[in-house]
Each structure stands twice: as C-alpha cells, then as structure tokens.
Short mmCIF file of C-alpha atoms (C1' of nucleotides) in Angstrom, two decimals:
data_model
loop_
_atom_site.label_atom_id
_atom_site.label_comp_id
_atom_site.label_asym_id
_atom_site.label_seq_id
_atom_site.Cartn_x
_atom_site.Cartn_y
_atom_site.Cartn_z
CA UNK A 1 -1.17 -5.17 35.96
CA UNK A 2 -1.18 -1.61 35.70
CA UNK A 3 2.42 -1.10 34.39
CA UNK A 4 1.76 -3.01 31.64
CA UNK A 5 -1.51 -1.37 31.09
CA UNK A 6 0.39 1.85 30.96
CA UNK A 7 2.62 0.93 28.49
CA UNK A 8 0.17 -0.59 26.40
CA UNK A 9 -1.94 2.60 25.97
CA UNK A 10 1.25 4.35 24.91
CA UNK A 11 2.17 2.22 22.59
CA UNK A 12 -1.23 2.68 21.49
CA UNK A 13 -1.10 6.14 21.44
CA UNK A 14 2.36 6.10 19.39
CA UNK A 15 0.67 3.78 16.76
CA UNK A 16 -2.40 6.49 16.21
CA UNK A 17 0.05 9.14 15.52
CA UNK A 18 2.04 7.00 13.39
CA UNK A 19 -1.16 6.09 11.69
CA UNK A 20 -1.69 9.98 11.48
CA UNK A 21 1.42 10.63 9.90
CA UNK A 22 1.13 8.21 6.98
CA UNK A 23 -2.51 9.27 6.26
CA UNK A 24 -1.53 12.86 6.20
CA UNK A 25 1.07 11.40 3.60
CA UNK A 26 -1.32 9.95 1.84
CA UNK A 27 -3.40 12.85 1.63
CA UNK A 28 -0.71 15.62 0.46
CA UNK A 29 0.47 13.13 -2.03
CA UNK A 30 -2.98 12.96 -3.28
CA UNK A 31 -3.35 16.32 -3.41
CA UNK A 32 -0.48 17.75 -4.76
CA UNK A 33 1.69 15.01 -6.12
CA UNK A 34 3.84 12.10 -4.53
CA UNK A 35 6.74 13.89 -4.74
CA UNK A 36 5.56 17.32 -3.31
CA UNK A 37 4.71 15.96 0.18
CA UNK A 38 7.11 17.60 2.37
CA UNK A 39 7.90 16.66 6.17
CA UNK A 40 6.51 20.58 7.19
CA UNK A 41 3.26 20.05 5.45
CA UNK A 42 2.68 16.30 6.95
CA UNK A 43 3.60 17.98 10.27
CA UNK A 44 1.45 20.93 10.16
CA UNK A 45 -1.24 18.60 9.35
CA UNK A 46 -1.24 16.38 12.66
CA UNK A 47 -0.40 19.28 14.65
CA UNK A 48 3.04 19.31 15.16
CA UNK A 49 6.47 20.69 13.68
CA UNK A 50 8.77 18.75 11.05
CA UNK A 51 11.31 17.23 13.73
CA UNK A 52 8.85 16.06 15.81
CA UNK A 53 8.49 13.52 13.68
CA UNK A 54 11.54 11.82 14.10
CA UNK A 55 10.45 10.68 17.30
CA UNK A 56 7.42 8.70 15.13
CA UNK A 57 9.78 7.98 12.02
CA UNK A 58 13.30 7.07 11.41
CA UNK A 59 13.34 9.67 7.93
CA UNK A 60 10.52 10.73 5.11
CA UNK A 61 11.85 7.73 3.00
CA UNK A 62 11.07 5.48 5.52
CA UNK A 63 7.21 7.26 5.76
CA UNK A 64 7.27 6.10 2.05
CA UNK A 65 8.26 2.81 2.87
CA UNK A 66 5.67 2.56 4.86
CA UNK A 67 3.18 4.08 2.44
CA UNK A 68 4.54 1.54 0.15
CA UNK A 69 4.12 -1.72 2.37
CA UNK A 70 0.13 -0.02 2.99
CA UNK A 71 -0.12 0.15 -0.70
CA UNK A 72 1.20 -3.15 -1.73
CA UNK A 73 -0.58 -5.10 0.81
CA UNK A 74 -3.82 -3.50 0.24
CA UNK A 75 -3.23 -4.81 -3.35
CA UNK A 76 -2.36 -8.29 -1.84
CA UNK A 77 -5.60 -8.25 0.07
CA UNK A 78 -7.68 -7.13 -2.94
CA UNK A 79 -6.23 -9.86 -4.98
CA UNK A 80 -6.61 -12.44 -2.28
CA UNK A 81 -10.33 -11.62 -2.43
CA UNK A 82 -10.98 -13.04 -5.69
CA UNK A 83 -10.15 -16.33 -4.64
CA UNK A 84 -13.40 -16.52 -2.74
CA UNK A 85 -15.45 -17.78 -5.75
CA UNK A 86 -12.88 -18.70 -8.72
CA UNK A 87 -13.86 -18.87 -12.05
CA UNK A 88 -12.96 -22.31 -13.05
CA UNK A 89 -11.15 -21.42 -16.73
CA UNK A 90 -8.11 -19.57 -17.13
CA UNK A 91 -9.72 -16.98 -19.60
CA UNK A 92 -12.27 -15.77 -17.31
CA UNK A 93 -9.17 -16.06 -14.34
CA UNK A 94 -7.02 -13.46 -16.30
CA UNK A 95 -9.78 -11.57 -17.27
CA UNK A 96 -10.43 -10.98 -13.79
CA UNK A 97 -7.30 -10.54 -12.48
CA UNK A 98 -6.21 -7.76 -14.73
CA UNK A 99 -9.27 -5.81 -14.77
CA UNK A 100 -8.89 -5.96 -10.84
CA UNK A 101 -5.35 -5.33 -10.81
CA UNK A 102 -5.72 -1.99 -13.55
CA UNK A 103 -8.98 -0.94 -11.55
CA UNK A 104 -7.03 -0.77 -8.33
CA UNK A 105 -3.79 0.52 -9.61
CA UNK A 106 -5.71 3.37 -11.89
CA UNK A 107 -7.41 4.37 -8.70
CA UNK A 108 -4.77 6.58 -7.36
CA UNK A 109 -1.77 7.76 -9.50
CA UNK A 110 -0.14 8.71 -6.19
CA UNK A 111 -0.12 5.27 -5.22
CA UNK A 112 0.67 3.99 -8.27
CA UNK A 113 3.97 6.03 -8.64
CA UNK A 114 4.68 4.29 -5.38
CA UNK A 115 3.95 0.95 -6.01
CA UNK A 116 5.17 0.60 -9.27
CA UNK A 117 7.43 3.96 -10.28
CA UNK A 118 10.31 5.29 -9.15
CA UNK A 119 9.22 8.56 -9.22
CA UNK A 120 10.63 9.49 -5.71
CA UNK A 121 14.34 9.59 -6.69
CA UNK A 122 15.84 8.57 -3.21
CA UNK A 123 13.55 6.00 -2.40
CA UNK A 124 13.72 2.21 -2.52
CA UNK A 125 11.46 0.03 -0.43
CA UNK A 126 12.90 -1.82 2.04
CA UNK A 127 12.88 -5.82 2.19
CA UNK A 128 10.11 -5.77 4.70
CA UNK A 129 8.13 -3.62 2.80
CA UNK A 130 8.49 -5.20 -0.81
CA UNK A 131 7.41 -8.51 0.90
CA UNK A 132 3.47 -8.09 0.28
CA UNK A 133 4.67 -7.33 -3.74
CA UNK A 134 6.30 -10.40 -4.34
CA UNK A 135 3.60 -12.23 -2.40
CA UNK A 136 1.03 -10.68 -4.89
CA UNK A 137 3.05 -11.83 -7.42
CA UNK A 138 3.12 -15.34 -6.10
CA UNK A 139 -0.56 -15.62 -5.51
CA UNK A 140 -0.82 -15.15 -9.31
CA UNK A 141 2.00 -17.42 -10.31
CA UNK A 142 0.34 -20.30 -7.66
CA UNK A 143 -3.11 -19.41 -9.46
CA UNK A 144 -2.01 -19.65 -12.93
CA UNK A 145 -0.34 -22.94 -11.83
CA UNK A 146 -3.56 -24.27 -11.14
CA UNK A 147 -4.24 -23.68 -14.82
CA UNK A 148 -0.98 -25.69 -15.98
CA UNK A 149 0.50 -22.10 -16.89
CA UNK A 150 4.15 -22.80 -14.59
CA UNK A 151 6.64 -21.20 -17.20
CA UNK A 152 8.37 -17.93 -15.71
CA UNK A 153 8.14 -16.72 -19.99
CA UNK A 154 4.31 -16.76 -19.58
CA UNK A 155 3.56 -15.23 -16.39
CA UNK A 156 6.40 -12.17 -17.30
CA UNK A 157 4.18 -11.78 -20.15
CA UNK A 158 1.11 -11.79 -19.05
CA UNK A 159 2.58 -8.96 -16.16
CA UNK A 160 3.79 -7.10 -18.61
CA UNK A 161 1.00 -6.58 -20.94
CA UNK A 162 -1.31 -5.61 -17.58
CA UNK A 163 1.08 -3.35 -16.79
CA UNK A 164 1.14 -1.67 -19.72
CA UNK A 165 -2.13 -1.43 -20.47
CA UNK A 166 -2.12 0.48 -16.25
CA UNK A 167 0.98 2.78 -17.28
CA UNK A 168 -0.31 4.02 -20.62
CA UNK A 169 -3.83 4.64 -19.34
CA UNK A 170 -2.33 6.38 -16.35
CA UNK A 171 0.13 8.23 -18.57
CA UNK A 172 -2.35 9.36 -21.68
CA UNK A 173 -5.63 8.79 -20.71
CA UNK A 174 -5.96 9.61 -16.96
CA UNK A 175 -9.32 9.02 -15.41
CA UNK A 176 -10.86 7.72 -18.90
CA UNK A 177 -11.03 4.01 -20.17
CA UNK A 178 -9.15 3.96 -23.32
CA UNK A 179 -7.01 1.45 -22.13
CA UNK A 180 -9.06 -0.15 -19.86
CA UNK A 181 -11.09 -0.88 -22.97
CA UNK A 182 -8.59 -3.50 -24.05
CA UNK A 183 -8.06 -5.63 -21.00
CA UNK A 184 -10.27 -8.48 -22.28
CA UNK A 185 -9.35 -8.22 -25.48
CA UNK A 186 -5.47 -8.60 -24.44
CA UNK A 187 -6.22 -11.00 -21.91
CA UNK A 188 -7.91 -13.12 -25.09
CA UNK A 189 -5.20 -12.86 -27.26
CA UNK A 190 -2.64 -13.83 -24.36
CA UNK A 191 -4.89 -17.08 -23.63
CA UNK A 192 -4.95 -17.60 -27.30
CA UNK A 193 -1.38 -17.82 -27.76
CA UNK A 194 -1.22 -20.09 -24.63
CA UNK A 195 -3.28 -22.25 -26.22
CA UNK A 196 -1.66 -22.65 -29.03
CA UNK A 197 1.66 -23.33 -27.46
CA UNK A 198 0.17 -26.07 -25.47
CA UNK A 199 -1.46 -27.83 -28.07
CA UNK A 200 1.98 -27.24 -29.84
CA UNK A 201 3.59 -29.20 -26.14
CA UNK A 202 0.31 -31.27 -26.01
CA UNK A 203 -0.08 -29.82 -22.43
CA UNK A 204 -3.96 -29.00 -22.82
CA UNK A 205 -5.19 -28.38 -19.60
CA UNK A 206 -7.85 -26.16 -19.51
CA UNK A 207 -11.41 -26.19 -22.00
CA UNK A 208 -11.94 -23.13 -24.01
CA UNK A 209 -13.84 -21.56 -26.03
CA UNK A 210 -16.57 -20.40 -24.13
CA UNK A 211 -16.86 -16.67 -24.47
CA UNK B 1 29.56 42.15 -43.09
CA UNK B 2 31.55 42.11 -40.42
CA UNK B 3 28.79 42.76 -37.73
CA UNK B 4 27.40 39.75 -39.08
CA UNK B 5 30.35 37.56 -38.67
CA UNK B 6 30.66 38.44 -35.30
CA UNK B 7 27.40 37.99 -34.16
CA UNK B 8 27.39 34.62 -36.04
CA UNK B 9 30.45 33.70 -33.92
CA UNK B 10 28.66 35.02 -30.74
CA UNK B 11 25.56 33.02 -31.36
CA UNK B 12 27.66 29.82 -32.62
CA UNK B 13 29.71 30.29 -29.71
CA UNK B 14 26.23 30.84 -27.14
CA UNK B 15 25.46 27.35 -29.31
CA UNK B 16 27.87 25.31 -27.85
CA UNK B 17 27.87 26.52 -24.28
CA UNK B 18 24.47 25.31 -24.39
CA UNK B 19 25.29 22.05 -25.75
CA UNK B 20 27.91 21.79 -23.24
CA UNK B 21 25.51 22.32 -20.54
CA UNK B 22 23.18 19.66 -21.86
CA UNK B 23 26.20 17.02 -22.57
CA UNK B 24 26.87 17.48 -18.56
CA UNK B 25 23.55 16.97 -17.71
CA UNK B 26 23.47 13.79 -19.34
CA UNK B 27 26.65 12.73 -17.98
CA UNK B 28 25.41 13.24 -14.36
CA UNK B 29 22.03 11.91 -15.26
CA UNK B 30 23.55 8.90 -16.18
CA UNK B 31 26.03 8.38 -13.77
CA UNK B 32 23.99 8.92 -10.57
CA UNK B 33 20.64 9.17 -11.68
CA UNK B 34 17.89 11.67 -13.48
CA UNK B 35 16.65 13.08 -10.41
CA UNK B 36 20.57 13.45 -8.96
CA UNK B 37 21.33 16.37 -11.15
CA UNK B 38 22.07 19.77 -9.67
CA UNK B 39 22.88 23.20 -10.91
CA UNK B 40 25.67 23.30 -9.10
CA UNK B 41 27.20 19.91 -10.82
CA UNK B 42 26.68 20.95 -14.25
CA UNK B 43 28.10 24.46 -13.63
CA UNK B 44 31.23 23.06 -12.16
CA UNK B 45 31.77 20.03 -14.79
CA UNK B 46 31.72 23.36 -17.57
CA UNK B 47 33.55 25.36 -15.41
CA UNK B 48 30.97 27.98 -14.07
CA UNK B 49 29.34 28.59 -11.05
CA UNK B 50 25.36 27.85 -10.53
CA UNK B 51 23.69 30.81 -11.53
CA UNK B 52 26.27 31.55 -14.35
CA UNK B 53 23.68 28.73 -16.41
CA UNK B 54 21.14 31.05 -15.86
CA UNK B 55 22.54 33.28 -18.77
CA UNK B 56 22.22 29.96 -20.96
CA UNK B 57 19.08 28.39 -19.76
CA UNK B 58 16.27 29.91 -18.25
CA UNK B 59 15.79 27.56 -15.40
CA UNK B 60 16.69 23.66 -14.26
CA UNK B 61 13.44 22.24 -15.66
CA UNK B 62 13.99 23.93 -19.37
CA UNK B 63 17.42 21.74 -18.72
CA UNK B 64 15.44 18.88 -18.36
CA UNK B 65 12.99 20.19 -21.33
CA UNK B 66 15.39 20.14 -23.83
CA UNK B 67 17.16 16.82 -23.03
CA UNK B 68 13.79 15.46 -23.14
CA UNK B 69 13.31 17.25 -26.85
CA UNK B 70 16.92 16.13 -27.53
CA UNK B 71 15.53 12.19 -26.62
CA UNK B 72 12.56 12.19 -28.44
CA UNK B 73 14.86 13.70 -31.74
CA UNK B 74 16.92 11.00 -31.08
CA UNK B 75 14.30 7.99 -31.26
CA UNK B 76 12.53 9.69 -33.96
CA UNK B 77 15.57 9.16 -36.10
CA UNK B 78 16.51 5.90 -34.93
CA UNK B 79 12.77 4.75 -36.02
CA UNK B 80 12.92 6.79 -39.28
CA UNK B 81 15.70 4.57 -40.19
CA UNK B 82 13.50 1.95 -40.15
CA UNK B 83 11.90 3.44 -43.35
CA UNK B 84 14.49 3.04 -45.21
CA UNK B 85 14.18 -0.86 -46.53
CA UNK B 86 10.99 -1.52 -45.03
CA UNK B 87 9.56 -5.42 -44.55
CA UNK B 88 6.93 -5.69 -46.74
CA UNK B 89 5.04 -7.52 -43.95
CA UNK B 90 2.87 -6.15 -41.24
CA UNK B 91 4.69 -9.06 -38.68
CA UNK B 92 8.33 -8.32 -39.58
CA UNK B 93 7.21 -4.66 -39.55
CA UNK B 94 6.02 -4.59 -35.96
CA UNK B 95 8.70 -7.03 -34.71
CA UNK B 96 11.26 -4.47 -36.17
CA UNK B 97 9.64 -1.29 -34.94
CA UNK B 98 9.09 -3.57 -31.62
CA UNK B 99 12.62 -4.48 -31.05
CA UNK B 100 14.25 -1.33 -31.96
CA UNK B 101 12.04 1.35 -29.85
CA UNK B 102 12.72 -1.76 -27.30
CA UNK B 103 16.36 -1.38 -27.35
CA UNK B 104 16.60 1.74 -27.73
CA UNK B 105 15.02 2.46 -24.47
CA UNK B 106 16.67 -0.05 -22.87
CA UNK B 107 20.06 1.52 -23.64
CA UNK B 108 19.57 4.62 -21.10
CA UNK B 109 17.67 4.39 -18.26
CA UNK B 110 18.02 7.72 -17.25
CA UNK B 111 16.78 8.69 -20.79
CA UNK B 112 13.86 6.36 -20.25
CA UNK B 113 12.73 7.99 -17.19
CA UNK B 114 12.72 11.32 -18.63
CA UNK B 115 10.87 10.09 -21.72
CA UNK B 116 8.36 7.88 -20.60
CA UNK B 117 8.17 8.07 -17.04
CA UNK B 118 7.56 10.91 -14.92
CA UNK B 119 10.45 10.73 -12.61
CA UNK B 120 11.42 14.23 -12.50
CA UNK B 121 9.04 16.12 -9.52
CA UNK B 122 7.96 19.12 -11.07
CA UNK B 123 9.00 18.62 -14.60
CA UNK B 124 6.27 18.89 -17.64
CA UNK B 125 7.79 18.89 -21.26
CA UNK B 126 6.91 21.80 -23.22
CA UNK B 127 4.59 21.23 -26.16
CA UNK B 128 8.20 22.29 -28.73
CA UNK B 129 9.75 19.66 -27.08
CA UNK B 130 7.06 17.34 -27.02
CA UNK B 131 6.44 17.40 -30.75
CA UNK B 132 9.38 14.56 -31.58
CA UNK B 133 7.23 12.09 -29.12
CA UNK B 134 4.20 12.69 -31.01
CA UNK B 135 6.07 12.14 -34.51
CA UNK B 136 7.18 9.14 -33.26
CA UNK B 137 3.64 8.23 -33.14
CA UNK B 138 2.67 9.64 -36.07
CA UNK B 139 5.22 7.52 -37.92
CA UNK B 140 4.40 4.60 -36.59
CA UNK B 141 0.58 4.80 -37.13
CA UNK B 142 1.37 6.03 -40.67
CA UNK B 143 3.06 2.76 -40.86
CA UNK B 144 0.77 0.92 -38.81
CA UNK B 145 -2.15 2.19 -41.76
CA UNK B 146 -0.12 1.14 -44.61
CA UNK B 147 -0.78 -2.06 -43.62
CA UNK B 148 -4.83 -1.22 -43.16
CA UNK B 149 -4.69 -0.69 -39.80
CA UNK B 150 -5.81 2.26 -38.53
CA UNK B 151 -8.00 2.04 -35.42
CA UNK B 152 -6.58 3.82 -32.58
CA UNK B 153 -7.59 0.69 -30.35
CA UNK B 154 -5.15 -1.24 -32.44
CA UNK B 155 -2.59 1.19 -32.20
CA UNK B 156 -2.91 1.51 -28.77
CA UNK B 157 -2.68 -2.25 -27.32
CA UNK B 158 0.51 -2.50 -29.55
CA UNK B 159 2.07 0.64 -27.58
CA UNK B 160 0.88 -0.82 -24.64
CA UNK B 161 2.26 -4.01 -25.22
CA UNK B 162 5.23 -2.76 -26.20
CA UNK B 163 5.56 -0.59 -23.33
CA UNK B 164 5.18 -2.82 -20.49
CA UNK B 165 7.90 -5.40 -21.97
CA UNK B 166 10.04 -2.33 -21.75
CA UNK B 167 9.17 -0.96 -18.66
CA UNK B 168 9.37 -4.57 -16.72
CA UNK B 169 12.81 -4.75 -18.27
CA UNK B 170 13.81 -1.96 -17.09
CA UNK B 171 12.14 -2.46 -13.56
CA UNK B 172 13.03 -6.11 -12.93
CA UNK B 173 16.00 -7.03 -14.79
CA UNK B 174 18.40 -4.28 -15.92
CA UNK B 175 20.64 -5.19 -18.36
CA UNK B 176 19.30 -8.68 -18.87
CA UNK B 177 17.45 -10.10 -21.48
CA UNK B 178 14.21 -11.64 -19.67
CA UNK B 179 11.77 -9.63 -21.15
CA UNK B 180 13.74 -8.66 -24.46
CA UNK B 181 13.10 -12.35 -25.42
CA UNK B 182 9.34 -12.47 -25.33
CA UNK B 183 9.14 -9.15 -28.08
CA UNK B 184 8.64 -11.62 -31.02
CA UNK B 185 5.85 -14.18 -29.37
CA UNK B 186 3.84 -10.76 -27.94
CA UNK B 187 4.30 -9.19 -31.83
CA UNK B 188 3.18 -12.58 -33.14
CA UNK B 189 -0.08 -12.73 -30.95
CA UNK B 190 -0.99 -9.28 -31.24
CA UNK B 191 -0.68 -9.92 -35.44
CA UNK B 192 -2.79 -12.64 -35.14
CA UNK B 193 -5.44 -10.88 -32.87
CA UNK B 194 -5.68 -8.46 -35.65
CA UNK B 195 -5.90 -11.42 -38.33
CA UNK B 196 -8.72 -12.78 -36.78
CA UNK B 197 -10.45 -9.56 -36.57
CA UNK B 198 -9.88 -8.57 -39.61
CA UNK B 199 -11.32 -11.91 -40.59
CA UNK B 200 -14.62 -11.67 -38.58
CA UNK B 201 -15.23 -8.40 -40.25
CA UNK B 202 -15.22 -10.17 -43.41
CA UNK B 203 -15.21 -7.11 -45.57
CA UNK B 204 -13.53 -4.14 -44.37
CA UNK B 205 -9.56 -4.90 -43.17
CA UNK B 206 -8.66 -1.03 -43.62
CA UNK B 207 -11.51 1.02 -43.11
CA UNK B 208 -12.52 0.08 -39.35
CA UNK B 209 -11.74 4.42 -38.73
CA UNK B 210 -13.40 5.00 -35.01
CA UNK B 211 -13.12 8.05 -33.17
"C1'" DG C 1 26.73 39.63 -23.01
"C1'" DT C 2 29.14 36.47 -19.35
"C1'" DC C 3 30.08 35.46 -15.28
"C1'" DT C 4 30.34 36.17 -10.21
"C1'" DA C 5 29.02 36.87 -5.39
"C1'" DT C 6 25.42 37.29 -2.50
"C1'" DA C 7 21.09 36.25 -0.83
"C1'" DC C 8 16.62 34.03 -0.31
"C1'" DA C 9 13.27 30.42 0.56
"C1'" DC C 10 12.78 25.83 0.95
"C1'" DC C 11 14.16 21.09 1.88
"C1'" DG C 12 15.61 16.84 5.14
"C1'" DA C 13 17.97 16.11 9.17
"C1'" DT C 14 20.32 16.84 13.81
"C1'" DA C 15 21.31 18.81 18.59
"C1'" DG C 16 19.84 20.16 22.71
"C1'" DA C 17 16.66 22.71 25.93
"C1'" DC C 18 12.31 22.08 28.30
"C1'" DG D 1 7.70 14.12 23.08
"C1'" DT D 2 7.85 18.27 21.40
"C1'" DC D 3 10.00 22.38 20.85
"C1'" DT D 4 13.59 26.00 18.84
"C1'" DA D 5 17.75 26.68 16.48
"C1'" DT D 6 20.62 25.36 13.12
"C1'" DC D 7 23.23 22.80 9.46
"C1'" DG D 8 24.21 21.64 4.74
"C1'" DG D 9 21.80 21.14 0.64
"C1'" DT D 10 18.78 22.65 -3.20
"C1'" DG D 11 16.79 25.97 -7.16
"C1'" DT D 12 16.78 30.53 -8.27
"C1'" DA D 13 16.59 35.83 -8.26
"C1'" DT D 14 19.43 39.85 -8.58
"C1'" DA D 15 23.06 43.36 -8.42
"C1'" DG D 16 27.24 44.34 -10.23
"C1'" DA D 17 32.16 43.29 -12.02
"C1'" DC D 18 34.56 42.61 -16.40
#
DNA sequence: GTCTATACACCGATAGAC
DNA sequence: GTCTATCGGTGTATAGAC
C-alpha cells in the first residue's frame, strides 16, 4: 500500500532528525559541558533554527530525558553483557561489575552528570526514562541473589562504595586511575565483610578464598 | 582619629551588606534550589535592585564563591571540634569523623551541591575559597597518620567510601536514614582492610609513604 | 561610595506566516 | 516543517543621580 508506505518513510525521516538532534546534544555537551548545550547551538548544528525544534521535541529538558534514557540503557546493555560467561564466585562477580560499571561511567563526565548528577538544575527524568536505571539496578540485585546476597543493607552498600570510588575519580582525578586503582581492593574488603556476616548467620553460600 | 572611625564604620557597614547578600543567597538556595538563585531575588529580599549587588560583589559566581568558602569554613570547624577529646582508637576515630562529615552534609542539600558536586553551570571555586576544603583534608590525613596511616591510597578509599554513603543518601533517600545506618559496618571493614595489611607487611604499619 | 535606570546579549519558549 | 518575530527571563555592563 502506498499510503502506508508514505507515512512510513516520514516517520522515518522524523526519527533521523530526532536521532540528529540528540547526537548533536551529545556532542555540545561533550564539548563544552552538559549544561552549556543550548537549543541555538543543537539547531545550528543539524541545520536548522532553535524553534524548529519543537516540531521534533516537546522542550530541551525533554532532549535530556532522552539523552538520559540513551545513557542509562546503554549502561543496562553493557551490564547485561557480562552475563554471557559469569564468573561463578561472588568476588570475581563484584570485581567485575564495578570495574565495568566505573569504566563506563568514567568514560564521559557529560554523561555521567546525566546519569547520575543533577547538574542540570531543571531537569528530572521522566518515569519512562528512569526505567532502564532501575532495571540496571535490578539485574545486579537478581545477580547478587544468585550469590545468597538478598539484603537491601548489602546491595546499598556495595552501590555506594562503586559510586564513590566513580564520583571522586571523576571529581579529583579526571582521566587518571587513582581511584580506579582501588576497585578490587574495595570490592575485597566488601566480600570480606560479607563473609563474615554470613558465617556470623551461618548463611555460607559461596567458596572463597581463591584470589 | 576621626577619619579612622568613619571609615571603620563604612567598611563595617560595607561588611554586613555583604553578609546580608550572602544570608539571602542561602535562603533562596535552600528554599528552591542552588541553581534557582537570581540576582534579581537576592537584590529584592535586601531591598536593592539587581545591579545595585554589583557595588558589593563583583559578579553572581563570586556569590556562589564565597558561600562555597563560607561552607568549607563551616565543616572545617565542625571537624576541628572533633580534636578536641579525641578517641584514642583509629575505629572510633574514623566512625566519628565518618558520621559527622556524614551529617553534616546531609543537613543542606543545597550546601552539598555547591561543595561537592558541581551543580552550578559555570561556577569554579577560587583557589582562597578553596583552601578550607583542602584543610579539611589536611586534618583528617594528619589524623589519619597519627594512627600510622599515611598512604594516600588509604586515605583515599576512606573518602571515597565515605562519599558515596553520602551522596546515595542524598540521591535516593532524602531525609531518611537508609544509608546513614551502614556508616559504622563500612568504617569497620575498611579498619579491618587496613589491619590485615598492615599485618601482611609484617614490619612497617606507618611508614608505607608512596607517591 | 551606593544605588538606580537603562540597555545589552543570551536563554527557552510561543505565535503565526509561508 | 521551517521560518521570522517576539515574549519574559537571565547575568551583567554602564552612565548618572544622590
């Protein structure tokens, strides 16, 4: 049918721009900050003048929650890959998923400000768009669960000290490995206090000592 | 003298316009956020118009520059006090140092941001003004050494640590506790990480300098 | 010295012509 | 769909009143 061919090639079209717009985002706020990108300079990039892209976008915070939803579930697709081949002890596991996690969020400080700041002061990611973060956050609660660690106490922890291992290597250190240094190390001491707590509960699930 | 006097008054008088200026700053800063603060909102809340400021301050961001000086000041006392009656204990040391930078930046949000995070667009603290932030860490690794340890890789996974329990806190549970509760366990593992290193050094629990 | 009015350049967003 | 014109908002520079 051609009518419906039509309108399929439009709404082809209008995707591609849309795509346009948000990598133009991505770009300026690459270049010169996250908060610096400006709907003039994302239009004069794809050719066109700031209202125009209205007709693409409802506003510029909902260009960052789209940026946001792109970041996240890249993250969430990253993250999924490890499950491919497992390590089968929850040392090596954690190792693993922090240095991934810290690798990918140290990548771009643009897209960490996103993800995990609030460094654009009107913004707040919609529902929709904060969907692919929990979900990365469940994939790593359902993993750990696999290791007997269920307790909301030890995964906040364990998320907090990855966290702040990214933020202060993002913060002090940008570009270098001062903090990346200690990921193991952390990760060790984390499963070493787990350990202990479930010898304490007799709720040894996992061997270790392997190193 | 009387010119003296006078210009004492002027200059005491200059003083507190300033403070004035900063107070309702923070006011707005904490009622609708960092980032939410215009000229034109402090002016009116001390009774001027926008570019009247300009004969206090020399722009918006030297605003911001000395709240953030003014912040730092703060939280250098706050962990000064600390010095007074001291544990004699590297754990209770670290728990206490851990749970008071905790709640201290827990207590403002807005303060937080401008400390720790960079929420503020174009905003870069002065090197003045970031002095107090440094002594802060100063103090605490002067603390950190009285108790032989001095490696900046130690002294950085306890910032770290301590960080991200305050940043999730403040990003996941405002005003809650969730992440307040786990300072003590993530103290108590990071002690014991440095036990056992000190331990498989066998000699040398002090003098590990690096860098 | 303090403050004001005015003005400028920039921002996100809207209205309406083509 | 894209444009021009424009609105209300921002930080800030400056000239001049008191």
């Amino acid at each position: 049918m051609l009518g419906t061919t039509k309108r399929d090639r439009a709404a082809e079209r209008r995707e591609t721009t849309r795509r346009e717009i948000l990598d133009a985002a991505w770009a300026i706020a690459s270049e010169v900050g996250l908060a610096q990108v400006t709907l003039r300079d994302i239009a004069a990039r794809v050719g066109m003048r700031a209202p125009s892209l209205y007709t693409h976008v409802d506003s510029k915070n909902a260009i960052y929650d789209a940026m946001f939803a792109q970041a996240w579930t890249e993250c969430l697709e990253v993250m999924r890959g490890l499950e491919q081949n497992p390590p089968n002890d929850l040392r090596a596991t954690l190792r693993l998923y922090a240095r991934t996690f810290f690798d990918f969020s140290v990548s771009s400080l643009a897209r960490h400000q996103l993800m995990n700041q609030r460094t654009v002061p009107g913004f707040e990611p919609s529902p929709e768009s904060y969907a692919p973060a929990v979900e990365v956050l469940g994939a790593l609660r359902h993993r750990m669960a696999t290791f007997g660690v269920t307790s909301e106490a030890d995964v906040d922890l364990y998320v907090a000290i990855v966290g702040g291992l990214v933020d202060a290597q993002l913060a002090n250190d940008q570009g270098g490995e001062r903090w990346r240094r200690l990921l193991d190390r952390a990760v060790d001491m984390y499963v070493h206090d787990l350990d202990q707590r479930a010898g304490a509960t007799s709720l040894h699930t996992t061997t270790e000592d392997e190193r």
